[in-house]
Coordinates of C-alpha atoms in Angstrom, one line a residue:
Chain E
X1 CA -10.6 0.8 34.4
X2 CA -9.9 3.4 32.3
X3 CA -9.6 2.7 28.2
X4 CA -5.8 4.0 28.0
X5 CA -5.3 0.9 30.6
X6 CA -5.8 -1.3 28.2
X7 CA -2.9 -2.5 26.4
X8 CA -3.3 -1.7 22.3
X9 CA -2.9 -5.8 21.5
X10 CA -5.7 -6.3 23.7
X11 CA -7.7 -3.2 22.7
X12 CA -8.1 -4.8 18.8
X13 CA -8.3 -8.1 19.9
X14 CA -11.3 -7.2 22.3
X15 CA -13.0 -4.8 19.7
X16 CA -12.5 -7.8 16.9
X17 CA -14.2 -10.4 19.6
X18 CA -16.6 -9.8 22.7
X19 CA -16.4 -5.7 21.8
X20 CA -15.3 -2.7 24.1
X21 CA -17.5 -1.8 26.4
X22 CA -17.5 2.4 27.2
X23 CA -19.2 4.8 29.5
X24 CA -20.2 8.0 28.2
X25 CA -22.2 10.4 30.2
X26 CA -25.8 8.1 30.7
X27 CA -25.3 5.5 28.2
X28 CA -23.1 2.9 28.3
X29 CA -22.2 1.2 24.8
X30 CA -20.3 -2.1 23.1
X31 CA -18.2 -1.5 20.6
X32 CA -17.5 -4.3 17.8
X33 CA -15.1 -3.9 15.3
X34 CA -12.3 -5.3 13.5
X35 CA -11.2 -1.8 11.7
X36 CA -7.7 -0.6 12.6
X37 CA -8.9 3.1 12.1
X38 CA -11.2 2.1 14.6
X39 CA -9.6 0.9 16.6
X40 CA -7.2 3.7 16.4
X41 CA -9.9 6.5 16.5
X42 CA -11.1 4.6 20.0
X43 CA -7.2 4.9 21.8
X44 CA -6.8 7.9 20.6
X45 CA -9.7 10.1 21.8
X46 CA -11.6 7.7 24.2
X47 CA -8.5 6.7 26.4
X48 CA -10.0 8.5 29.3
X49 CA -13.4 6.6 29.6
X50 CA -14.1 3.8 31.6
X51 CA -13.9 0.7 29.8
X52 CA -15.5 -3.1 31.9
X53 CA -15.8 -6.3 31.1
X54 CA -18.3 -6.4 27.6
X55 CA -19.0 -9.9 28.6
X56 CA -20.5 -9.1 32.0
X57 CA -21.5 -5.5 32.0
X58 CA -25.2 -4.4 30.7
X59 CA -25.0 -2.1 27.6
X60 CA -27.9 0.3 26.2
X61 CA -26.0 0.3 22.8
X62 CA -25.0 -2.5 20.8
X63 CA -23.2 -1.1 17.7
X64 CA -20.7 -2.5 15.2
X65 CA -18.2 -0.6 12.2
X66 CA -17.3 -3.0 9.8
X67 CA -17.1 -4.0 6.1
X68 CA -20.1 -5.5 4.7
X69 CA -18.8 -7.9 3.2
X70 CA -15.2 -9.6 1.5
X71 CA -16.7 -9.8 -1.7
X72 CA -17.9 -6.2 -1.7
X73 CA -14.8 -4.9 0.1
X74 CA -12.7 -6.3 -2.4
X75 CA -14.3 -4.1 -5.7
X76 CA -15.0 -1.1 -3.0
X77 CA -14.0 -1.0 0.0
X78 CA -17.1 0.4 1.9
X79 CA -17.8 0.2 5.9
X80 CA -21.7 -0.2 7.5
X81 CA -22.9 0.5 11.2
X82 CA -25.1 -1.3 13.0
X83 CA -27.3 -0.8 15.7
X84 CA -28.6 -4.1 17.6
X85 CA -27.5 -5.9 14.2
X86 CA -29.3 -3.1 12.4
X87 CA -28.1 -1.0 9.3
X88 CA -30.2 2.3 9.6
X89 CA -27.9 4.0 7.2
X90 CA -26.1 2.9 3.5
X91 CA -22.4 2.2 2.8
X92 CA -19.8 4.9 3.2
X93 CA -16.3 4.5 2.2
X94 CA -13.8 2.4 4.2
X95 CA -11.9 5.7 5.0
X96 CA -14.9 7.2 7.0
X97 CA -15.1 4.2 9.4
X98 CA -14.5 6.5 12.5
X99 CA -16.2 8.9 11.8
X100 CA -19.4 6.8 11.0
X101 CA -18.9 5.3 14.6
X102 CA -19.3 9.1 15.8
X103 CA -22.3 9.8 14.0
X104 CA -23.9 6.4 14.5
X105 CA -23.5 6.9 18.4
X106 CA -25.2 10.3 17.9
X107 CA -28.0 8.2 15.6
X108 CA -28.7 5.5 18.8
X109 CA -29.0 8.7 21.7
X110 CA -31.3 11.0 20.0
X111 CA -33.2 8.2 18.7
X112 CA -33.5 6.2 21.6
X113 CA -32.8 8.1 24.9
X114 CA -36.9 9.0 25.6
X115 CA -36.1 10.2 29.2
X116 CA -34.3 13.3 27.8
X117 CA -36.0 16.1 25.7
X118 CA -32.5 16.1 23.3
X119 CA -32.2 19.5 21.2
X120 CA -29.5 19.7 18.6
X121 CA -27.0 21.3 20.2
X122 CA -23.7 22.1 21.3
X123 CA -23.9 22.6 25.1
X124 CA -20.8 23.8 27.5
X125 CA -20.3 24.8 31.5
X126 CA -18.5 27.1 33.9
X127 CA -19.0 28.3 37.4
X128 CA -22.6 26.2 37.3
X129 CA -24.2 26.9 34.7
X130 CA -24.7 25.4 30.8
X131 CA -24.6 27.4 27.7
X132 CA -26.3 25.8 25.1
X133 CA -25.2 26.6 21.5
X134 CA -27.8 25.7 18.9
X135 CA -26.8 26.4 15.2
X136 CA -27.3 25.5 11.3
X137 CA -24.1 24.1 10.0
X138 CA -21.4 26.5 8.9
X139 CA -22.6 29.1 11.6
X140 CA -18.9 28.2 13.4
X141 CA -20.9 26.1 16.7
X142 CA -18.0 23.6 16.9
X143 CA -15.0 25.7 16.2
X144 CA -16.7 28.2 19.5
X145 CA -17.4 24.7 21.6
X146 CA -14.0 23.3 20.7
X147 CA -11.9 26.7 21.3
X148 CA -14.4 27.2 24.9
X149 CA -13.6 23.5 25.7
X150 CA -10.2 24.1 25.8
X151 CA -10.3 27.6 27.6
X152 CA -11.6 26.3 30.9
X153 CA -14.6 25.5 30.2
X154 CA -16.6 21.8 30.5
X155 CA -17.7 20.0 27.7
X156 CA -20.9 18.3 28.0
X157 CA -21.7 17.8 24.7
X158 CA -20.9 19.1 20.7
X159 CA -23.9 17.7 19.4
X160 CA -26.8 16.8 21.9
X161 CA -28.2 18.3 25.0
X162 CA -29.5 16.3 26.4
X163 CA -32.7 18.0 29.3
X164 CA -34.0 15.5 31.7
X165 CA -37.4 15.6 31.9
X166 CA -37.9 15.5 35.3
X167 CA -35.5 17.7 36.5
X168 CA -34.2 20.3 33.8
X169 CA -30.8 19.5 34.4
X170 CA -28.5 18.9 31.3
X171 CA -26.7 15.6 31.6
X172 CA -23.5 15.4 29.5
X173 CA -22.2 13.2 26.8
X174 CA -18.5 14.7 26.6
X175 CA -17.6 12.6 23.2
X176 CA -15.2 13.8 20.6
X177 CA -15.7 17.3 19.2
X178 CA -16.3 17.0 15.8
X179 CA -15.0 19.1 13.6
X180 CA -14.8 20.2 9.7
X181 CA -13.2 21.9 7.3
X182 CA -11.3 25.3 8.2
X183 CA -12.1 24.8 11.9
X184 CA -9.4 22.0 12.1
X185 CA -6.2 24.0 11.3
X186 CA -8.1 26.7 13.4
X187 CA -8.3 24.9 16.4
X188 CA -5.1 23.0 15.7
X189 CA -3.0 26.6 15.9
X190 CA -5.2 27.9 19.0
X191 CA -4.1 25.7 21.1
X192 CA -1.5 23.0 21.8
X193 CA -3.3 20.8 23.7
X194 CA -6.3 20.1 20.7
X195 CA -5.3 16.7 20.2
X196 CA -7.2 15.9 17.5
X197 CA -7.7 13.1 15.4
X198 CA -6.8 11.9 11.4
X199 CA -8.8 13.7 9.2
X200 CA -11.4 11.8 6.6
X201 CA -11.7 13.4 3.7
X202 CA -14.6 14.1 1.0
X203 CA -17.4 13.0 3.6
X204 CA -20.9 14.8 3.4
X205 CA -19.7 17.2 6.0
X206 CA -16.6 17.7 3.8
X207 CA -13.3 16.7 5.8
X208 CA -13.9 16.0 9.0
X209 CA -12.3 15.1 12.2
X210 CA -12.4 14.4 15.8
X211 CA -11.2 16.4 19.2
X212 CA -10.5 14.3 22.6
X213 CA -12.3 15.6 25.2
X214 CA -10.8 17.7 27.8
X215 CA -9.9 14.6 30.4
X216 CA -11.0 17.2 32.9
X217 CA -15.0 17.1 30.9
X218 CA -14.8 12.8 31.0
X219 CA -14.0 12.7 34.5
X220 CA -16.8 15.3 35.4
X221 CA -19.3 13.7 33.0
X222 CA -21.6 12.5 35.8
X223 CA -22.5 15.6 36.8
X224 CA -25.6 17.7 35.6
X225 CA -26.0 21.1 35.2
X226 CA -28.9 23.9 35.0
X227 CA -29.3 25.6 32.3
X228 CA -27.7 29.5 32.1
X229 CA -27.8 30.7 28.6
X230 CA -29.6 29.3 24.9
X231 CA -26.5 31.5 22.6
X232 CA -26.6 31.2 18.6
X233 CA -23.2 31.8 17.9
X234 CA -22.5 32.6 13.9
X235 CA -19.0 33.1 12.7
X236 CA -18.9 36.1 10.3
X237 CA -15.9 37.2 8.1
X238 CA -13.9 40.0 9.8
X239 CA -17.1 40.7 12.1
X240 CA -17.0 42.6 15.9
X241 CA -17.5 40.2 18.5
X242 CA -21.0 41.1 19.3
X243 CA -23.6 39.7 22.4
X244 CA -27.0 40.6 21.3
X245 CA -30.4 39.6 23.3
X246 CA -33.0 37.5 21.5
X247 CA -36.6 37.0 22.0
X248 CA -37.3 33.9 24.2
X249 CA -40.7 33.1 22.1
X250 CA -38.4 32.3 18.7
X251 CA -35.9 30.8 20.7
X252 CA -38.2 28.7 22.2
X253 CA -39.7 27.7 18.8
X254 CA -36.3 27.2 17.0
X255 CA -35.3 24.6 19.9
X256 CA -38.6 22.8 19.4
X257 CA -38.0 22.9 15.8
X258 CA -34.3 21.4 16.2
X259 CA -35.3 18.6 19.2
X260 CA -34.5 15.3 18.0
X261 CA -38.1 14.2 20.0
X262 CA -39.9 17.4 20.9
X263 CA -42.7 16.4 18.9
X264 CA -43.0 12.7 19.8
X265 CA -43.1 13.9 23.7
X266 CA -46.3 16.1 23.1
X267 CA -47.2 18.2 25.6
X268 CA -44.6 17.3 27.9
X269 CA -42.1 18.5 25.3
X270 CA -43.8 21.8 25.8
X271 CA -43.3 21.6 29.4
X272 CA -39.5 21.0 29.6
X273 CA -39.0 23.1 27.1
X274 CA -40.6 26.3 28.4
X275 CA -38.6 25.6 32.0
X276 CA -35.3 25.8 30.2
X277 CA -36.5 28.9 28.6
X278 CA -37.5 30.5 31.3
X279 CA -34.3 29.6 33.3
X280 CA -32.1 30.9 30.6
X281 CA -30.9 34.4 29.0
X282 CA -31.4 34.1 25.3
X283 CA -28.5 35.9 22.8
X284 CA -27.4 36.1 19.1
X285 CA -24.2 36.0 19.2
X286 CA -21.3 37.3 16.0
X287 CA -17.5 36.8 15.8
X288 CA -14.7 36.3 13.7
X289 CA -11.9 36.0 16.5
X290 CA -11.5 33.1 18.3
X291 CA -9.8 34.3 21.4
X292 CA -12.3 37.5 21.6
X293 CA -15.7 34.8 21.1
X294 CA -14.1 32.8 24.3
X295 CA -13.2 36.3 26.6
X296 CA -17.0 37.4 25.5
X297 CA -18.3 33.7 27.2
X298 CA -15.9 34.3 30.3
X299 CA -17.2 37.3 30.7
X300 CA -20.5 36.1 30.8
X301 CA -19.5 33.0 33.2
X302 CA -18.3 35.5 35.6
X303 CA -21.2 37.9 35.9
X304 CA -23.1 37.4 39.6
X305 CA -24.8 34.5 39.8
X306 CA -28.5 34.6 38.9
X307 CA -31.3 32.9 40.4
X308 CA -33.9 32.0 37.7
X309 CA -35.6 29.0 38.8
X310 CA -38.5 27.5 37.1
X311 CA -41.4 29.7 38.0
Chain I
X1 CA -57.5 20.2 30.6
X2 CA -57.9 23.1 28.6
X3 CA -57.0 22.2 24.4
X4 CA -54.2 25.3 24.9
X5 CA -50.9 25.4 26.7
X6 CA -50.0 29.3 26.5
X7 CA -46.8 30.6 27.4
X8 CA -46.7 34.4 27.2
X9 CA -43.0 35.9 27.1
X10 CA -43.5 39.4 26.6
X11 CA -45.9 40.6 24.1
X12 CA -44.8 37.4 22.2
X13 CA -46.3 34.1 22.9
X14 CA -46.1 30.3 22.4
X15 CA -48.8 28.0 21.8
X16 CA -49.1 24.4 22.2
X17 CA -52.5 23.0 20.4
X18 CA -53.2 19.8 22.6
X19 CA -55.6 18.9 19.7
X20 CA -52.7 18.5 16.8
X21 CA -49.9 18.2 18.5
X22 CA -48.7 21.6 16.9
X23 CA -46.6 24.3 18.4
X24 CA -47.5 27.8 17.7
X25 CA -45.0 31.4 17.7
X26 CA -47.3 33.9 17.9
X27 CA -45.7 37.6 17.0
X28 CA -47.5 40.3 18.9
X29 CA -50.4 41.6 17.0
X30 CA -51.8 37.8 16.9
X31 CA -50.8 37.1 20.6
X32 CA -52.9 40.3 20.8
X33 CA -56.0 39.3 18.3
X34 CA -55.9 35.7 20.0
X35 CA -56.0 36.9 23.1
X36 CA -58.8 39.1 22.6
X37 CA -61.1 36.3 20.3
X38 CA -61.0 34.2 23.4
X39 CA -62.1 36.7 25.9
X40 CA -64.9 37.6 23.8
X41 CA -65.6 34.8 21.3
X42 CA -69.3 35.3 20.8
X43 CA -68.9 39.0 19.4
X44 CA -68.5 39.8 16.0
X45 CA -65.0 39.8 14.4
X46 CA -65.2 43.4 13.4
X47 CA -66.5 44.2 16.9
X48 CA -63.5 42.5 18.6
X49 CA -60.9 43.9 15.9
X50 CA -62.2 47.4 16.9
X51 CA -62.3 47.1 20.3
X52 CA -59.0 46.0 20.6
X53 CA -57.6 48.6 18.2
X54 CA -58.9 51.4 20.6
X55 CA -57.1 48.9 23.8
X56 CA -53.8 49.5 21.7
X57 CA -54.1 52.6 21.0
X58 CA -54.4 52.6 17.0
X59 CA -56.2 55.1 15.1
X60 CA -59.1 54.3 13.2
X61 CA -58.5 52.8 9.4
X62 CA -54.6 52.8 10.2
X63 CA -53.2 49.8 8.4
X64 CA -54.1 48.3 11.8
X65 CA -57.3 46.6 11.1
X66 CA -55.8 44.7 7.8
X67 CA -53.0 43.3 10.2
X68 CA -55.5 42.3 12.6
X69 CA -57.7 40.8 10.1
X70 CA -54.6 39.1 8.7
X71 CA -53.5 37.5 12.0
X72 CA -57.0 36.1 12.8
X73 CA -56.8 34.9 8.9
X74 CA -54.2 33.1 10.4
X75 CA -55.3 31.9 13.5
X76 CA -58.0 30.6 12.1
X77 CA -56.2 29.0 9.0
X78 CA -53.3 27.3 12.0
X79 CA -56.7 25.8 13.9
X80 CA -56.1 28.4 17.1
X81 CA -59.4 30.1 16.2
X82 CA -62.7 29.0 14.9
X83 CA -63.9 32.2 14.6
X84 CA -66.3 32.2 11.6

């Protein structure tokens, strides 16, 4: 059964009580909360994963968005998450309760999920094969992954890629895009299928908010893919779109650097790592035009297939 | 199980140092000077910095051998090389 099924009465009163329970990619999580923004964030960009019974079905996430307490909500209204009854992080403010969810969820994967070497990451597919788009903030990763995602391209993930270990694939975890700042009304006007959600305002990302995922990206979101390109995209003011190549060695050392658990997987970390690197093209990559960023991947997409397995 | 994993790409290589747990870049001039120190670790540094100079091709009292001094400097200060 798919989320949308669910009727919005039964929706809150599930998420208030027993919690929602929700496939995505690998991990399966329950949901507890009794926030209508929640709650509202969930139907809105969720409605195309597969929901079960939380009573009866196994989850590797127990998480929960809600006040901390009336008291506390009263003089500031204020929202915690919890992981397995855990608070890893302090207090934000009532009007961030979605977004916390999002990040949260991000916390319990690249914390928990040991059987993946998970590099922070934007990572997208066509005809086969994954482009993975590491970034600092600011360097425009999400506005590319959101404007690719909704150009024909898969989404597995705007945040984590997530390698497993034993085989190199990259197993998605198609969740809401997340996005901030310019790159809202930006994605908003390049195309009219961005359904994306109520912004929060004056969070430490500044405003943020979330894109569904393509519905096409959710259904496919069992399927791994190998590895095809490792492409550092940075939006520059007014810049040529530009497809430079980049030295595998630093590449290979900023992943490592930006792995979630590259160093608590040791020498094996090493391992996986140099396989995706030697599977994979390596680019810097400069734009300032959407539509010209997303003609520049296509191209690539649609250059003969290579064959670079793991030597 | 040798203490190094070595993954040459190029002239550039990465290191992983089994021992600490670190991961090394190395730029090509140390790649080259590491390289070299483990072939022949029992000569003396000078020795090995010269011989490889003349490998590469690089004239005698170029800025080379202050680079190559540098990156064993550095090898040595990372824990690659124990060179004394």
């Amino acid at each position: 059964m798919k989320l949308l099924q669910l009727p919005q009465g039964d929706l809150r009163e599930r998420l208030a009580g027993e919690g929602i329970w929700l496939r995505t990619g690998p991990f399966s999580i329950r949901v507890t909360s009794n926030l209508e923004t929640v709650a509202e964030g969930l139907s809105e960009l969720y409605g195309q994963f597969e929901v079960r019974n939380s009573r009866e079905a196994f989850a590797d996430f127990h998480v929960a968005v809600n006040p901390p307490s009336l008291l506390r909500s009263w003089f500031r209204p204020q929202v915690n998450f919890s992981f397995d009854g855990v608070e890893p992080f302090k207090p934000l403010p009532l009007s961030q309760a979605y977004p916390m969810l999002e990040w949260g969820l991000n916390w319990c994967v690249s914390v928990h999920a040991r059987q993946y070497l998970i590099i922070h990451a934007a990572v997208v597919e066509k005809n086969g094969l994954a482009a993975i788009l590491p970034a600092p903030p600011g360097s425009g990763k999400s506005t590319l992954t959101a404007g690719l995602v909704l150009s024909g391209w898969r989404l597995l993930s705007d945040e984590l890629t997530l390698i497993d270990r034993k085989t190199g694939l990259i197993h998605a975890l198609p969740r809401p895009v997340s996005l901030k700042n310019e790159s809202i009304p930006i994605i908003r006007a390049f195309s009219d299928e961005a359904f994306i959600n109520r912004a929060s305002h004056d969070t430490a990302k500044g405003t943020v908010a979330h894109m569904r995922p393509p519905k096409s990206s959710v259904q496919r979101q069992h399927e791994a893919t190998r590895p095809g390109w490792v492409i550092f995209p940075k939006w520059t003011s007014g810049a040529a779109t530009k497809l430079a190549p980049r030295s595998k060695a630093q590449t290979f050392m900023f992943l490592a650097q930006n792995a979630f658990n590259y160093s608590h997987l040791g020498a094996d970390g090493f391992r996986v790592g140099i396989t995706l690197i030697e599977q994979v093209d390596c680019y810097d990559f400069t734009y300032s035009r959407l539509d010209d960023a997303v003609a520049t991947f296509d191209r690539l997409a649609a250059a003969p297939a290579r064959v670079n397995a793991p030597h | 199980m040798d203490r190094f994993q070595i993954k040459p790409f190029g002239a550039e290589a990465v290191v992983y140092d089994g021992a600490s747990g670190d991961t090394h870049y190395l730029k090509p001039l140390t790649f080259a000077v590491f390289k070299a120190f483990r072939e022949t670790p029992a000569r003396e540094r000078h020795l090995v910095i010269e011989s490889l100079g003349q490998r590469l091709g690089m004239p005698a009292g170029s800025t080379y051998t202050t680079l190559a001094e540098e990156a064993l400097l550095s090898l040595q200060r990372i824990g690659l090389l124990d060179t004394q």
